[in-house]
Tab-separated table of C-alpha atoms in Angstrom:
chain	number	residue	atom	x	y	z
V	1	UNK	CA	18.816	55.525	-1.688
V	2	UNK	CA	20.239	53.904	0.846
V	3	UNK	CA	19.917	55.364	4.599
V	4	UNK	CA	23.115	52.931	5.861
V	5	UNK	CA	26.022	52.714	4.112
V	6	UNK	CA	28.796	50.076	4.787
V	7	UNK	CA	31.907	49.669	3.495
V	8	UNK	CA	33.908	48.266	2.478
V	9	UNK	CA	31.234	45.216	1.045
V	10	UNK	CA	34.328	42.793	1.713
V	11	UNK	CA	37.523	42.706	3.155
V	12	UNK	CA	40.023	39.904	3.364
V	13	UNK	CA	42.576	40.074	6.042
V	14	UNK	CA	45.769	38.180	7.389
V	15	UNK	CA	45.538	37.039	10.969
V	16	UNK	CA	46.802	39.713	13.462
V	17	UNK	CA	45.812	42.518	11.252
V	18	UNK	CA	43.719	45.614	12.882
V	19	UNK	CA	40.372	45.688	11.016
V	20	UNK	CA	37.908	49.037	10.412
V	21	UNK	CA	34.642	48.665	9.019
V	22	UNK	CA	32.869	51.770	8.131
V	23	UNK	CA	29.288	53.303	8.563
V	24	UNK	CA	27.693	56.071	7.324
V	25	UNK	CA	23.882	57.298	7.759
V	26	UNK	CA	21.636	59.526	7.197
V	27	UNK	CA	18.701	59.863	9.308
V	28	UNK	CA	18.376	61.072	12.792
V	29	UNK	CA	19.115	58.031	15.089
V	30	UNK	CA	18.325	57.109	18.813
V	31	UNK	CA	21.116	54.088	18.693
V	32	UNK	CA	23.173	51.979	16.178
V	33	UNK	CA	23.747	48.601	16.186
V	34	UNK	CA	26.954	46.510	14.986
V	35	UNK	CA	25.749	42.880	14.347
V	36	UNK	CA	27.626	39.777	13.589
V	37	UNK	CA	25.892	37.005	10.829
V	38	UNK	CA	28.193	34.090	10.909
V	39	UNK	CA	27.787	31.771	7.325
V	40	UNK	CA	24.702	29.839	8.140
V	41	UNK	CA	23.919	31.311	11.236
V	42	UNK	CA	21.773	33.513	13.206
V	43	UNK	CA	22.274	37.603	13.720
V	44	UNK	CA	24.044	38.793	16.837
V	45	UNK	CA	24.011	41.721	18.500
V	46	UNK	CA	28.021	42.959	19.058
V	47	UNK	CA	27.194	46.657	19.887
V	48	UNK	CA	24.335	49.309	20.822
V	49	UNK	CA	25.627	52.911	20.544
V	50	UNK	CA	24.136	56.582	21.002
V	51	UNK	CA	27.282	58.049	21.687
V	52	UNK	CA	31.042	57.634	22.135
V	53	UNK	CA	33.076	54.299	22.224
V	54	UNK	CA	32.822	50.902	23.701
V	55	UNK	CA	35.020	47.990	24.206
V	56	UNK	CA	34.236	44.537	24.047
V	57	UNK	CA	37.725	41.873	24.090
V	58	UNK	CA	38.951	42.767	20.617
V	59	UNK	CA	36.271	44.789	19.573
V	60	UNK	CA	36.000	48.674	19.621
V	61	UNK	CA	32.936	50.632	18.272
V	62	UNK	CA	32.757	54.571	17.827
V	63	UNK	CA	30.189	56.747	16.589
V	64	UNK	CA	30.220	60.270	15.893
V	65	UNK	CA	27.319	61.875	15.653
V	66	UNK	CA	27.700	64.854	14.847
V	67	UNK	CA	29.236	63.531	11.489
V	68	UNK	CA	26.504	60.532	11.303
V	69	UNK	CA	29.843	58.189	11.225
V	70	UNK	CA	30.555	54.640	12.889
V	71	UNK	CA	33.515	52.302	13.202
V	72	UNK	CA	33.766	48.927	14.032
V	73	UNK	CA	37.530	47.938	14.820
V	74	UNK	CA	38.838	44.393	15.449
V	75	UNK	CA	42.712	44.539	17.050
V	76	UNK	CA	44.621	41.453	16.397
V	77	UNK	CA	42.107	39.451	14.134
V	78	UNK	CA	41.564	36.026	13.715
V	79	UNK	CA	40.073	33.312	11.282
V	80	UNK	CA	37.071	32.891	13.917
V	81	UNK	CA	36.600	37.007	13.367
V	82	UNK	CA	35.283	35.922	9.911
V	83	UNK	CA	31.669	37.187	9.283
V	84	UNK	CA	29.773	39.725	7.586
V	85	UNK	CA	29.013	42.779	10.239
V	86	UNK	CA	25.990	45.152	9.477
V	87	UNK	CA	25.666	48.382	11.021
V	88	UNK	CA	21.646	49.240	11.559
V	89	UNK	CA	20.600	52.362	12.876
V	90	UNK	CA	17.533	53.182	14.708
V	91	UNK	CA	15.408	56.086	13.342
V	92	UNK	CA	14.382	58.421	16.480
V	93	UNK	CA	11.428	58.966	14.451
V	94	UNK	CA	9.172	55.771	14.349
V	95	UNK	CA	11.685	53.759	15.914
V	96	UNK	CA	12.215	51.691	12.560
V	97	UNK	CA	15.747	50.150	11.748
V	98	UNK	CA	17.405	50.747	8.898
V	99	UNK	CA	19.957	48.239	7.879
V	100	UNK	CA	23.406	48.518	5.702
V	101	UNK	CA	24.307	45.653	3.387
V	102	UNK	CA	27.311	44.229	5.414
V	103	UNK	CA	30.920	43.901	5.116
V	104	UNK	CA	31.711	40.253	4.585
V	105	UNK	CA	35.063	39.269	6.600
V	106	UNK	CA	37.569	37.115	5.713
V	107	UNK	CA	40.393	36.253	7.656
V	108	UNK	CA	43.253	33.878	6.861
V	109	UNK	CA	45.581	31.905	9.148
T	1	UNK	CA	17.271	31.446	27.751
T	2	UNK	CA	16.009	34.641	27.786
T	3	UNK	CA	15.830	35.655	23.636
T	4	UNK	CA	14.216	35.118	20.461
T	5	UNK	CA	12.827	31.756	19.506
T	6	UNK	CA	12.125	31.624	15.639
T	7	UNK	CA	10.869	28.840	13.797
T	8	UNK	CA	11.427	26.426	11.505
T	9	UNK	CA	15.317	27.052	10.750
T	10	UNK	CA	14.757	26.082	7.097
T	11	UNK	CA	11.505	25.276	4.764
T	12	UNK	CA	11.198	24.433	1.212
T	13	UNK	CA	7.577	25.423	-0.080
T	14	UNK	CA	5.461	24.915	-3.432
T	15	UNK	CA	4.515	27.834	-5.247
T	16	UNK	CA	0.985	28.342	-3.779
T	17	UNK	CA	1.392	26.688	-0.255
T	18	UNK	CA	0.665	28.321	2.413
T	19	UNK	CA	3.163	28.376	5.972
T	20	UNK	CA	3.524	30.165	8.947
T	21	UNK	CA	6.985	31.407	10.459
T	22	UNK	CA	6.891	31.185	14.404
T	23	UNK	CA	8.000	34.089	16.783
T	24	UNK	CA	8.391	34.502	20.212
T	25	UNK	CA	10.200	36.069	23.068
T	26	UNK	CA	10.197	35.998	26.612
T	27	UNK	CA	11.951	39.350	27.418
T	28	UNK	CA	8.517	41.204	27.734
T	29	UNK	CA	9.312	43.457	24.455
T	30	UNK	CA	6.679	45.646	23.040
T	31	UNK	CA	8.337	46.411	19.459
T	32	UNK	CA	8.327	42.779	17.218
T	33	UNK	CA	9.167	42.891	13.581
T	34	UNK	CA	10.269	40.601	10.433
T	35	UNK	CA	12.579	40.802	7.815
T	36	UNK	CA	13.873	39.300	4.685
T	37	UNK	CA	17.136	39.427	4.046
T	38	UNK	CA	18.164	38.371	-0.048
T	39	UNK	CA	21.445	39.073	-1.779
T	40	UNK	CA	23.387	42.529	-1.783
T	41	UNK	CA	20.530	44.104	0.160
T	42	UNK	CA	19.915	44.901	3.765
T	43	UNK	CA	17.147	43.355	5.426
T	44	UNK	CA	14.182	45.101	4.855
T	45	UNK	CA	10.934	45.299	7.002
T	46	UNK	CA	8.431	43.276	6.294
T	47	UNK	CA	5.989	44.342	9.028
T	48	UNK	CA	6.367	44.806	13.119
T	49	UNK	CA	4.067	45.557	15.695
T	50	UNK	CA	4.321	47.915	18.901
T	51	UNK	CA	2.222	45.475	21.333
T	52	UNK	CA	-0.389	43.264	21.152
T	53	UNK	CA	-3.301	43.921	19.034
T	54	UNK	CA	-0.993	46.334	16.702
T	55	UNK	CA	0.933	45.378	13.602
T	56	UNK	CA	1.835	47.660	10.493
T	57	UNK	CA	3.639	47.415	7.613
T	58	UNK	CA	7.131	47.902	6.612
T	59	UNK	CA	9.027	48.319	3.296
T	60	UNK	CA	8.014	45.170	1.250
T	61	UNK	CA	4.469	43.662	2.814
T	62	UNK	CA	3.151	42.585	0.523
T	63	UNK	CA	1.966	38.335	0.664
T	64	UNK	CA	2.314	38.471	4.107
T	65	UNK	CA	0.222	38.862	6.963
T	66	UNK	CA	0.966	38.935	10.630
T	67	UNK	CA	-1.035	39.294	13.641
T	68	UNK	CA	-0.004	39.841	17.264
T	69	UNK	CA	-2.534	38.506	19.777
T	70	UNK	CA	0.291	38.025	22.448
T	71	UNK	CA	2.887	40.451	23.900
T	72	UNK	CA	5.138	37.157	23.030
T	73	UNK	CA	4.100	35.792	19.893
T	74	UNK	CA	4.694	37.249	16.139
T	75	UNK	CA	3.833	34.823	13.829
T	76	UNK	CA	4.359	35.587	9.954
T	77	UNK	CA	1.963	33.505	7.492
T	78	UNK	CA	2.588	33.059	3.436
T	79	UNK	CA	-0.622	32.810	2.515
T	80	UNK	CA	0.082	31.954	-0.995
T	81	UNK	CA	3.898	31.080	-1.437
T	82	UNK	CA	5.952	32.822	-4.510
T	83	UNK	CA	9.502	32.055	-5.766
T	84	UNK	CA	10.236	35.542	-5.142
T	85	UNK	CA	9.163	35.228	-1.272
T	86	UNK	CA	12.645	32.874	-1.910
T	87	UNK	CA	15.143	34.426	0.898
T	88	UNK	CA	16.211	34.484	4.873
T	89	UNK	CA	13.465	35.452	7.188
T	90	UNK	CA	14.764	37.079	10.332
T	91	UNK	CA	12.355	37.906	13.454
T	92	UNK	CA	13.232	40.567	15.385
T	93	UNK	CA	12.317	42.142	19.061
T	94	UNK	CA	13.296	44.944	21.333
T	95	UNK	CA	12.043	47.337	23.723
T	96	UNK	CA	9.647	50.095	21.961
T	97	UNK	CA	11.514	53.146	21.782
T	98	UNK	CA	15.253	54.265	22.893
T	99	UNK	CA	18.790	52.844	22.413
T	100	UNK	CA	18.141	49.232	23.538
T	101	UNK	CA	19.043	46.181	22.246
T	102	UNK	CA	17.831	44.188	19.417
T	103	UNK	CA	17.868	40.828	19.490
T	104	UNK	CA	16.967	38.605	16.514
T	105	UNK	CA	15.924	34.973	15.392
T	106	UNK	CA	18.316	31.907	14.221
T	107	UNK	CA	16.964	32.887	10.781
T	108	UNK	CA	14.856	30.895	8.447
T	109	UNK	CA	15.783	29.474	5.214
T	110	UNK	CA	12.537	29.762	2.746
T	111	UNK	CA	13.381	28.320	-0.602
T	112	UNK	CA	10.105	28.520	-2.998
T	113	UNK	CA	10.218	26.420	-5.878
């Protein structure tokens, strides 16, 4: 069982589209993280969340709670938006992370 | 640059060598950790450490050690390399407990053969 769940696994998009990837958890949480892997590359950090919504450029995050929910929205996507994001929570007991799969991103021109 | 310095970015191993997988950060954090990160899985905790002179394990442990003799330094060692221990390594570190950010390692590509 799986405390993180992502979805969708992958998504292929047209350039310009609006973009939701989805989380869902099930443990108690101090914060949850939306991280960027680029093909190749290194993990980085997009968002930290307890609560509410924040903005970044293009990039929106939400979290609810209440309903153990998160969204990661990209407005007007482009090909350099392509990635796989993983949502990882933060267990407020024992501070471990628990990590989804990812949602691999593809966006065309 | 403030951040987490992991090392090397890729290694290709014998089955039976040993190696050890650098760590460190300069941003003072108390909570260190390592992952491996394989194919339709998330990463999953290899072991971490809450400070200096502390380490536990995580999910999958086991051939590997770790030790933490510096707040900075995490070093992970394959004492006895496997094909299965075949994946991407991340290093991770942030501040002990509360929502605070996580920042991770350029990855290492460990190919066992």
């Amino acid at each position: 069982k799986n405390e993180v769940e992502q979805s969708p696994q992958n998504l292929t998009a047209q350039e310009g589209e609006f973009i939701t990837i989805n989380c869902s958890y099930s443990v108690g949480i101090s914060a949850l993280h939306w991280l960027q892997q680029h093909p190749g590359g290194g993990i980085v950090s997009l968002f930290m969340l307890s609560s509410g919504k924040k903005k970044h450029g293009r990039l929106i995050a939400t979290i609810n709670i209440q309903e153990k929910h998160s969204s990661l929205h990209i407005t007007a996507s482009h090909p350099r938006d392509s990635a796989v994001y993983i949502c990882a929570v933060r267990s407020n007991t024992g501070n471990q992370f628990y990590f989804g799969t990812g949602t691999s991103l593809t966006v065309i021109p | 640059n403030a951040g987490v310095t992991q090392t090397p970015k890729f290694q290709v191993l014998k089955t039976g060598q040993s190696m050890t997988l650098q760590c460190a950060q300069d941003m003072n954090h108390e909570y260190m950790s390592w992952y491996r990160q394989d194919p339709g899985m998330g990463l999953r905790l290899i072991h971490y450490s809450v400070g200096a002179g502390i380490t536990d394990q995580g999910e999958v442990p086991n051939g590997y050690n770790v030790s933490r003799s510096t707040t900075e330094d995490f070093p992970l060692r394959l004492l006895s390399a496997a094909p299965s221990q075949t994946s991407v390594y991340f290093c991770a570190s942030t501040k002990w407990q509360g929502d605070t950010e996580a920042f991770f390692g350029q990855g290492t590509r460990l190919t066992v053969v």
